[in-house]
mmCIF file of C-alpha atoms in Angstrom:
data_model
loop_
_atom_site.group_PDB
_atom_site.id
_atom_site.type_symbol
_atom_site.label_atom_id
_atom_site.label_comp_id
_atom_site.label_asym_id
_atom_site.label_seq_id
_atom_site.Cartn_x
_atom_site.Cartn_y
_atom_site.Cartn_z
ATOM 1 C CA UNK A 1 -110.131 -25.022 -93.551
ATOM 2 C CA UNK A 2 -107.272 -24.042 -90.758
ATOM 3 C CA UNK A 3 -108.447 -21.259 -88.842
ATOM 4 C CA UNK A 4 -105.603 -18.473 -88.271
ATOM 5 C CA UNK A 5 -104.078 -18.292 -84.681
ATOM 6 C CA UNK A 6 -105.260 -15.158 -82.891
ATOM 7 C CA UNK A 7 -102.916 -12.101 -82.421
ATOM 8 C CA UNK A 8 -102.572 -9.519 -79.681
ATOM 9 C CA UNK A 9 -103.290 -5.868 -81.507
ATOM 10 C CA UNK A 10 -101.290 -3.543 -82.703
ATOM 11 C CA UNK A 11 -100.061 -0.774 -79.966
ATOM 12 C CA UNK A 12 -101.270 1.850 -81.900
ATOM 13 C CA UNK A 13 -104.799 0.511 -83.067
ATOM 14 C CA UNK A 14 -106.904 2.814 -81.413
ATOM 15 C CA UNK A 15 -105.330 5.310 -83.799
ATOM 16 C CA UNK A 16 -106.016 3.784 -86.662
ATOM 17 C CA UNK A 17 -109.792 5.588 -86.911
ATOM 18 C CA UNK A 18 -108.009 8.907 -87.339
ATOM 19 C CA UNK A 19 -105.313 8.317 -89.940
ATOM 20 C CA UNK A 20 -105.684 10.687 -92.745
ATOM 21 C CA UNK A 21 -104.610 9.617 -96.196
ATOM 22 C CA UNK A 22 -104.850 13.058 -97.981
ATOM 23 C CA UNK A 23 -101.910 14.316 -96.542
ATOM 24 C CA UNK A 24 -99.284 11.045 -96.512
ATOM 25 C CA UNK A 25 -98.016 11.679 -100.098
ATOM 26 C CA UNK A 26 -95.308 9.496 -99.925
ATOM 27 C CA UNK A 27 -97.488 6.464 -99.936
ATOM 28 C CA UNK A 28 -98.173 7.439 -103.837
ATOM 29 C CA UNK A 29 -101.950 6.405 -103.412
ATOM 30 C CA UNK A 30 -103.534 7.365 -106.466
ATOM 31 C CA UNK A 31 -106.988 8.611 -105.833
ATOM 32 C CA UNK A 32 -109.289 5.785 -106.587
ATOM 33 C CA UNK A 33 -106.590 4.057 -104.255
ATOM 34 C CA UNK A 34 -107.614 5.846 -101.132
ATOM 35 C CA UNK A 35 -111.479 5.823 -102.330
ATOM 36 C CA UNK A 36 -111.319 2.247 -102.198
ATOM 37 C CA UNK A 37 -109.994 2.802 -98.716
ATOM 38 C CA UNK A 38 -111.993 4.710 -97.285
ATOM 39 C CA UNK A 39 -115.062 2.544 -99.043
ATOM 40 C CA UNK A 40 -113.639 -0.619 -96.964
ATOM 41 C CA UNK A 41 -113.687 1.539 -93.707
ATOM 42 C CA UNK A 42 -117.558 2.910 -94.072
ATOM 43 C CA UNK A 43 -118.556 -0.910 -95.136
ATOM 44 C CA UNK A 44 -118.532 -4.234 -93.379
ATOM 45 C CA UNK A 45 -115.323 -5.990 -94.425
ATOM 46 C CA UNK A 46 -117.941 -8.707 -95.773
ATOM 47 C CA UNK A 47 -119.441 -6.567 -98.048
ATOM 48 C CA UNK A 48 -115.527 -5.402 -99.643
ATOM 49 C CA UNK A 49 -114.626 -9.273 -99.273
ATOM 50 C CA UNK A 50 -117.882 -10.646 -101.430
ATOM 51 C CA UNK A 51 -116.342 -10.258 -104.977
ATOM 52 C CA UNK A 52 -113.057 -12.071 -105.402
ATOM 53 C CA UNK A 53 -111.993 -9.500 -107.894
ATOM 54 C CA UNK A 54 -113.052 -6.361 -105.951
ATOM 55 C CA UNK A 55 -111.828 -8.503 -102.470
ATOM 56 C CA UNK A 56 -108.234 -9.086 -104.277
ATOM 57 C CA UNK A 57 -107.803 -5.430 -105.746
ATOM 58 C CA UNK A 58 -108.268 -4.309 -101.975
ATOM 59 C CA UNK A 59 -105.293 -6.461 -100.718
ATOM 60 C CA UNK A 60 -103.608 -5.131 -103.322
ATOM 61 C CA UNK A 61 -103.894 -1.568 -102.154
ATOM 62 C CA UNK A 62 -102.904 -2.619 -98.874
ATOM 63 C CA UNK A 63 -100.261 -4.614 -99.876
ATOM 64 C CA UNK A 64 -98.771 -0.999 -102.081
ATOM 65 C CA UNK A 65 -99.648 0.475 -98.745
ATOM 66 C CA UNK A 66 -97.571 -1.672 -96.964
ATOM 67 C CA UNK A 67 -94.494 -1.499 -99.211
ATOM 68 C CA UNK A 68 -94.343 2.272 -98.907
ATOM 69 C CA UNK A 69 -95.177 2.731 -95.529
ATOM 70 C CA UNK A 70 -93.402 0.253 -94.020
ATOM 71 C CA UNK A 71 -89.545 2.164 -95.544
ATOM 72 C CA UNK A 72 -89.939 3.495 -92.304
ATOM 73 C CA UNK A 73 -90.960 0.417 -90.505
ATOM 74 C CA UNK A 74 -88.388 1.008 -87.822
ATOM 75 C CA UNK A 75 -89.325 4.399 -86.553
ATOM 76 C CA UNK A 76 -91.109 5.488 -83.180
ATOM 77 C CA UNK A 77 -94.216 3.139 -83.795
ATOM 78 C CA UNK A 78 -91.759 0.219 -84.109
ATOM 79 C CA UNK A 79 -90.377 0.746 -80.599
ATOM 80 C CA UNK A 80 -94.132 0.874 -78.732
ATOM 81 C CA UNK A 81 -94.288 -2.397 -77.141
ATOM 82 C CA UNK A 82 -97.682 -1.601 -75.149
ATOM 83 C CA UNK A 83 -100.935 -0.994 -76.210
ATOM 84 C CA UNK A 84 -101.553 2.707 -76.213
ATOM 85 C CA UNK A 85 -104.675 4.123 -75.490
ATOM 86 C CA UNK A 86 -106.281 6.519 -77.539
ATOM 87 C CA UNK A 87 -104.367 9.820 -76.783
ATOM 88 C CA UNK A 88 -100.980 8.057 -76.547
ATOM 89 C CA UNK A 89 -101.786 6.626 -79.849
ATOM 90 C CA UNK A 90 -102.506 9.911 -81.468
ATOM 91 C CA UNK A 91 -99.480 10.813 -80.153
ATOM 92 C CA UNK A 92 -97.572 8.251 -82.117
ATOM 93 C CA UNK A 93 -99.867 9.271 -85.190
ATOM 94 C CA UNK A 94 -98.473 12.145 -85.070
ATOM 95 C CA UNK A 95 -94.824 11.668 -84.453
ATOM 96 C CA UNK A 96 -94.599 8.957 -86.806
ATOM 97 C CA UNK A 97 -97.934 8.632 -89.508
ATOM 98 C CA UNK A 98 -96.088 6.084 -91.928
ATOM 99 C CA UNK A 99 -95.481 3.580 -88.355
ATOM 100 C CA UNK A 100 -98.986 3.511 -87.611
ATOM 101 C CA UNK A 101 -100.078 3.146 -91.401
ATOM 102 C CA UNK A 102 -97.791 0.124 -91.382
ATOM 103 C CA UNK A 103 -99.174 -1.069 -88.650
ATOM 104 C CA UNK A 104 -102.472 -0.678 -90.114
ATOM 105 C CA UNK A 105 -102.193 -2.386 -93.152
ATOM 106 C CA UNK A 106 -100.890 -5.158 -91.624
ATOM 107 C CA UNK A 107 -103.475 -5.346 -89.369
ATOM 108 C CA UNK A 108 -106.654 -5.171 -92.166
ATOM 109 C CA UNK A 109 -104.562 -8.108 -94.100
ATOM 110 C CA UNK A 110 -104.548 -10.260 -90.654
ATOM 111 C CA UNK A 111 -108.259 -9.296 -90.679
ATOM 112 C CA UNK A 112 -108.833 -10.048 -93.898
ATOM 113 C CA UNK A 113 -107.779 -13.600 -93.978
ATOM 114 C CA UNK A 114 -108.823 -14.503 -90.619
ATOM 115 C CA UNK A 115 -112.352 -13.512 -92.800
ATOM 116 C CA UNK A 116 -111.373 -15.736 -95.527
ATOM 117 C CA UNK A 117 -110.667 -18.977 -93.268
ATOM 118 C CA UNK A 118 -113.950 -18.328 -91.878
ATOM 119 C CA UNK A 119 -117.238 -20.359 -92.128
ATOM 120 C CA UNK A 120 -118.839 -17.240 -94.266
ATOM 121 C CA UNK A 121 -116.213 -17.432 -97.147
ATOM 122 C CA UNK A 122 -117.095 -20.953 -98.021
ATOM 123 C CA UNK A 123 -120.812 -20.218 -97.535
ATOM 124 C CA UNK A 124 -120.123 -17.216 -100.051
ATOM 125 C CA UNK A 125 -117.478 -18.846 -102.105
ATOM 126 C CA UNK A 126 -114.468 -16.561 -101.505
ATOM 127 C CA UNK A 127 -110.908 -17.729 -100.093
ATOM 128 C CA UNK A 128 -107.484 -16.943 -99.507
ATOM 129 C CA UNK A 129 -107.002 -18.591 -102.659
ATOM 130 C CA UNK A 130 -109.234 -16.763 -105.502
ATOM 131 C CA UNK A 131 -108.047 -13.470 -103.400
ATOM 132 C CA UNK A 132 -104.202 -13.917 -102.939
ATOM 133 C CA UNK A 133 -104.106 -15.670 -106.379
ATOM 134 C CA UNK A 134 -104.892 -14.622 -109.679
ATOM 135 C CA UNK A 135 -104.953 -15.643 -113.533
ATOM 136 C CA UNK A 136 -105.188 -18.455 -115.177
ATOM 137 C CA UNK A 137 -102.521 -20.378 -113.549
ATOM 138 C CA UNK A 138 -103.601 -18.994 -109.871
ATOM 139 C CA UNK A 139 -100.390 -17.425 -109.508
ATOM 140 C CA UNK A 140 -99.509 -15.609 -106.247
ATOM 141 C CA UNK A 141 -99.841 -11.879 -106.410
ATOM 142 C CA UNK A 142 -96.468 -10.219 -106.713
ATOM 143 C CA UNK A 143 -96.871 -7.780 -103.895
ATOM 144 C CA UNK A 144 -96.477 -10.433 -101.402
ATOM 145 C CA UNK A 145 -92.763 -9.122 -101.265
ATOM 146 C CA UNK A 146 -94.419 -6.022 -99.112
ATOM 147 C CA UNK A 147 -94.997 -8.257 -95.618
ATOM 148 C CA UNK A 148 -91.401 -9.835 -96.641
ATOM 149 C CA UNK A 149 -89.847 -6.493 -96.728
ATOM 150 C CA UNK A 150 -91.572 -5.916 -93.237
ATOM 151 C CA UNK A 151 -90.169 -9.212 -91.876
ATOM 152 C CA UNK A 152 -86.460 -8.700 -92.797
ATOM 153 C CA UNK A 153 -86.346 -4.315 -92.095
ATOM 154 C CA UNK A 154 -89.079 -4.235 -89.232
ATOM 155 C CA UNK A 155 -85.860 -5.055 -86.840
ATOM 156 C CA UNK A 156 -87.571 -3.687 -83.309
ATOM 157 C CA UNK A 157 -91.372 -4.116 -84.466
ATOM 158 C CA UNK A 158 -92.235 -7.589 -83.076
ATOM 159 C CA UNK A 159 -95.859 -6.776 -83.833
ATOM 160 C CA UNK A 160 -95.427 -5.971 -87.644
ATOM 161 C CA UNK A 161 -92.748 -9.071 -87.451
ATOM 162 C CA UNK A 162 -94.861 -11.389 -86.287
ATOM 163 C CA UNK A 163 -98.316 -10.582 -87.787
ATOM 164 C CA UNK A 164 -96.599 -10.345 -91.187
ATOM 165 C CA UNK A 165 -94.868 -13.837 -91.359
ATOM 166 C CA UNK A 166 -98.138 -14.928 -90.337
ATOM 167 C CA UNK A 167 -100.122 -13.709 -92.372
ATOM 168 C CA UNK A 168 -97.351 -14.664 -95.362
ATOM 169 C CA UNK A 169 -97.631 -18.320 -94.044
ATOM 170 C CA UNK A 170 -101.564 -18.882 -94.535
ATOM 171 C CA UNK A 171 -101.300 -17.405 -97.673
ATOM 172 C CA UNK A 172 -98.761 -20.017 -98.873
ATOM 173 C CA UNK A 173 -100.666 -22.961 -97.397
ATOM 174 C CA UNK A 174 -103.443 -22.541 -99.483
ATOM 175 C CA UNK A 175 -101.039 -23.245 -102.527
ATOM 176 C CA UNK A 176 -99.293 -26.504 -101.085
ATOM 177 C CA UNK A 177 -101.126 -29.612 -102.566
ATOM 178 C CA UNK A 178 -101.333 -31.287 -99.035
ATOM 179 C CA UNK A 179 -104.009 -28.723 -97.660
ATOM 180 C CA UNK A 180 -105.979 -29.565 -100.434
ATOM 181 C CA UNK A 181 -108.917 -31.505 -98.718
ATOM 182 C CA UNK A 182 -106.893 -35.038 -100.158
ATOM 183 C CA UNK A 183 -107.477 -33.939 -103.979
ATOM 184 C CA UNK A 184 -103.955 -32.374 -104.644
ATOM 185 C CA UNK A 185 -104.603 -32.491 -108.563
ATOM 186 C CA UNK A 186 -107.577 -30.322 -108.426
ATOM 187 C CA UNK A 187 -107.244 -27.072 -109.487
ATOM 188 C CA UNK A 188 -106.201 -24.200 -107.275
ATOM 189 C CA UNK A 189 -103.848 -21.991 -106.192
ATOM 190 C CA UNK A 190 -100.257 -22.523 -107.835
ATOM 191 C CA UNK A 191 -97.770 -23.974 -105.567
ATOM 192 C CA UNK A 192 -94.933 -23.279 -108.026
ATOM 193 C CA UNK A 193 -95.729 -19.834 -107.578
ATOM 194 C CA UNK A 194 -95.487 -20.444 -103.848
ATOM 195 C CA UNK A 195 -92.109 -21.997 -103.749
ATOM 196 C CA UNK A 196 -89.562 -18.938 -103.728
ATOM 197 C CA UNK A 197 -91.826 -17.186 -100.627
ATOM 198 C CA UNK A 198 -91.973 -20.540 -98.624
ATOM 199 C CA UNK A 199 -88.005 -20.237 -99.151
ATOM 200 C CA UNK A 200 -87.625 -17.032 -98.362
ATOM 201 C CA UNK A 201 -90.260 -16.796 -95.026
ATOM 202 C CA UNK A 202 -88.044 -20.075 -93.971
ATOM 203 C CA UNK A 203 -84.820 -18.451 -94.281
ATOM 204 C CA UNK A 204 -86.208 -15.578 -92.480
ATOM 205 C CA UNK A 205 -87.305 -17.788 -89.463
ATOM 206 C CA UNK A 206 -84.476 -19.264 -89.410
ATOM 207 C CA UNK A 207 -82.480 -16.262 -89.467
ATOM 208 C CA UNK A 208 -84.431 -15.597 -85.907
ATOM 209 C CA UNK A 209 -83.549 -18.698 -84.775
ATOM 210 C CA UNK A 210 -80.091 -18.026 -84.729
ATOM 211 C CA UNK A 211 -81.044 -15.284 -82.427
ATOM 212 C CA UNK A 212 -80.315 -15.064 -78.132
ATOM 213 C CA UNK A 213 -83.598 -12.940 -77.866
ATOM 214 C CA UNK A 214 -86.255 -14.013 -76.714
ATOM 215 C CA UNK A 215 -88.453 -11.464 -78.245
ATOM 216 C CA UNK A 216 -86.882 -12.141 -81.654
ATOM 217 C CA UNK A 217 -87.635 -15.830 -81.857
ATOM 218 C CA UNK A 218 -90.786 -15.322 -80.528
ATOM 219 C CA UNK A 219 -91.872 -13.093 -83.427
ATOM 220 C CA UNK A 220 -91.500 -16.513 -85.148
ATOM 221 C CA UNK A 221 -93.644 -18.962 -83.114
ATOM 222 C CA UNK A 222 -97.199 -18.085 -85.067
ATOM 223 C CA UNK A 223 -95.922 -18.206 -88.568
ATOM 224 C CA UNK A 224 -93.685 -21.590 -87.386
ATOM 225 C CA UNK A 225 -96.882 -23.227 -85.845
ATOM 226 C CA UNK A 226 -98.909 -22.488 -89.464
ATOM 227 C CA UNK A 227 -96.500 -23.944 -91.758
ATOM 228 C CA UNK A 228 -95.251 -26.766 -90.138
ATOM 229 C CA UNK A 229 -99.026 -28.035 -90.467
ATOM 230 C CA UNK A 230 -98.352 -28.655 -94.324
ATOM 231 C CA UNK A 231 -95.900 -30.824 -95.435
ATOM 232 C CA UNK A 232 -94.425 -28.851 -97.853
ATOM 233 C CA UNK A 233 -93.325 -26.644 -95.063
ATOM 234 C CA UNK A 234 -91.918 -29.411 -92.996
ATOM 235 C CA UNK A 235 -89.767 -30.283 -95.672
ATOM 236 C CA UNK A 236 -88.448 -27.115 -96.493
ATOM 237 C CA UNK A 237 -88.027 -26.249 -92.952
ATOM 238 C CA UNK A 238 -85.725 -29.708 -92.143
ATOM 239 C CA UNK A 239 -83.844 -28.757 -95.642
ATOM 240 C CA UNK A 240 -82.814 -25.394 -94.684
ATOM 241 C CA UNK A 241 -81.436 -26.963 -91.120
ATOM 242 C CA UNK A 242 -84.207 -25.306 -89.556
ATOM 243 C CA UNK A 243 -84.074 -28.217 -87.292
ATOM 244 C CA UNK A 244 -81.311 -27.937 -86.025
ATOM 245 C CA UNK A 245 -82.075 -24.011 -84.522
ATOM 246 C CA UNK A 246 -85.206 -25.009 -83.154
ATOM 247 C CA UNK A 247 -83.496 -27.886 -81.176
ATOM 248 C CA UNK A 248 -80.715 -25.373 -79.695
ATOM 249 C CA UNK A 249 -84.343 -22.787 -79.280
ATOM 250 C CA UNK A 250 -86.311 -25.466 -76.864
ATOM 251 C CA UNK A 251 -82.905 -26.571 -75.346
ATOM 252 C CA UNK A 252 -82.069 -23.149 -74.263
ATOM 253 C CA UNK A 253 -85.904 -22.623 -73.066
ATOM 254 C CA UNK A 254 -85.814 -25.535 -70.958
ATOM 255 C CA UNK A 255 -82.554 -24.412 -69.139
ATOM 256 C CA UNK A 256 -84.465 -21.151 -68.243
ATOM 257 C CA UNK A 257 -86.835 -23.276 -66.995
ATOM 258 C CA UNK A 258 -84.951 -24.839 -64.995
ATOM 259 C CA UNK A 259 -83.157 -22.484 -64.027
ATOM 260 C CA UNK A 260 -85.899 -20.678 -62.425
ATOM 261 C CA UNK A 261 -85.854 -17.600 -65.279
ATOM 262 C CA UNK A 262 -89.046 -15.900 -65.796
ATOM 263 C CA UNK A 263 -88.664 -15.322 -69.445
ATOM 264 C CA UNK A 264 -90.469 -17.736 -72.172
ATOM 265 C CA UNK A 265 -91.188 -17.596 -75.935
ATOM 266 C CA UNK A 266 -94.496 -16.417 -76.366
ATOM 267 C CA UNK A 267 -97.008 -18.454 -77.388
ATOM 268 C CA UNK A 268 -98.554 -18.460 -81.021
ATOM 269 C CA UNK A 269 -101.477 -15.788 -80.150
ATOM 270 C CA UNK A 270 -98.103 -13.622 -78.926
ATOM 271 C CA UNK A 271 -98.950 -13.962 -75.233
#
């Protein structure tokens, strides 16, 4: 079981408390939507996360709430680089609701499978795979495309950036028959299912790659770190030329090195 590296908070979490879903129509929660909502905020996350079905149907929500919040991913919210405290994050609440609900959902998903990869979801038999997978075949759930659309559009938001891709990247390991405890026939999640998103969150770390900011490839260092651990993402990785970017990436670092410049990719926790 690979634990999930640690990420700084979102700017705006201490606003998160205070977000009212009533008025955000746009979102197009239906009712039991934002029931279920506010059910995971008055419980432990434990207690939401206990039934695979009731556990999956929550990521779900957030995962819809993601998709339609995040359209305006790149607004004021995107462009807060420091953690606000809890007036200056009201403040953004305010000036831009569907920002911090982005950042929000992104935020209970990290949450949520940093639960998952945790000693108490194999003592209670839950995982990012019976959650983030479903039917018969243990197909992925088709609203993965939400933390994709946050990846490529969130141009700005280095937090929703990088928590997205990784959070996208542990729930494709679970699916590649290498991280599967030496038994890859066993059943499980479906790694065909997995394919086109390991693709397309390669493509989009290598488009970052190709980038001269500093702050842009380093949205890609925690989501990087987690899939080069399975083999599967090695190989896609080296297939796409991904190689060759992160060579001209660690070249470039060590010149501003040596060079005496004070600026570094952060590390995978973001620091």
């Amino acid at each position: 079981m690979e634990e999930i590296a640690k990420i700084p908070p979102s700017p705006v979490a201490a606003a998160f408390r205070h977000i009212q879903w009533d008025p955000l129509t746009s979102l197009r929660l239906t009712p039991q939507e934002t029931a279920l909502l506010r059910m995971a905020e008055s419980n432990p996350l434990e207690y939401t996360l206990g039934d695979a079905r009731d556990a999956t149907m929550y990521v779900r929500v957030l995962l819809k709430l993601l998709a339609e919040a995040s359209l305006n991913v790149a607004g004021q919210v995107a462009r807060i680089s420091e953690v606000c405290n809890e007036q200056l994050a009201l403040d953004a609440l305010d000036a831009d609701p569907l920002g911090v609900a982005t950042h929000y959902a992104i935020a209970k998903l990290y949450t949520i499978l940093t639960t998952l990869s945790s000693s108490w979801a194999v003592e209670n038999g839950v995982s990012v795979g019976n959650v983030f997978y479903v039917g018969t075949e243990g197909d992925l759930i088709e609203q993965w495309k939400s933390l994709l659309r946050v990846m490529s559009k969130g141009k700005g938001d280095a937090y929703a950036q990088r928590t997205s891709a990784l959070c996208l990247a542990h729930v494709l390991l679970v699916a590649c028959p290498s991280q599967r405890g030496g038994d890859s026939k066993k059943a499980g999640p479906s790694y065909a299912s997995a394919i086109e998103p390991l693709e397309a969150l390669t493509a989009w770390i290598i488009s970052q790659l190709k980038s001269s900011s500093v702050t842009t490839v380093g949205t890609t260092v925690p989501a990087t770190m987690a899939l080069m651990r399975a083999t599967e993402g090695r190989q896609i990785f080296a297939a796409s030329g991904g190689i060759k970017y992160l060579s001209r990436q660690l070249r470039q670092k060590e010149r501003r090195q040596s060079s005496g410049s004070p600026q570094s990719y952060p590390s995978a926790s973001g620091e």
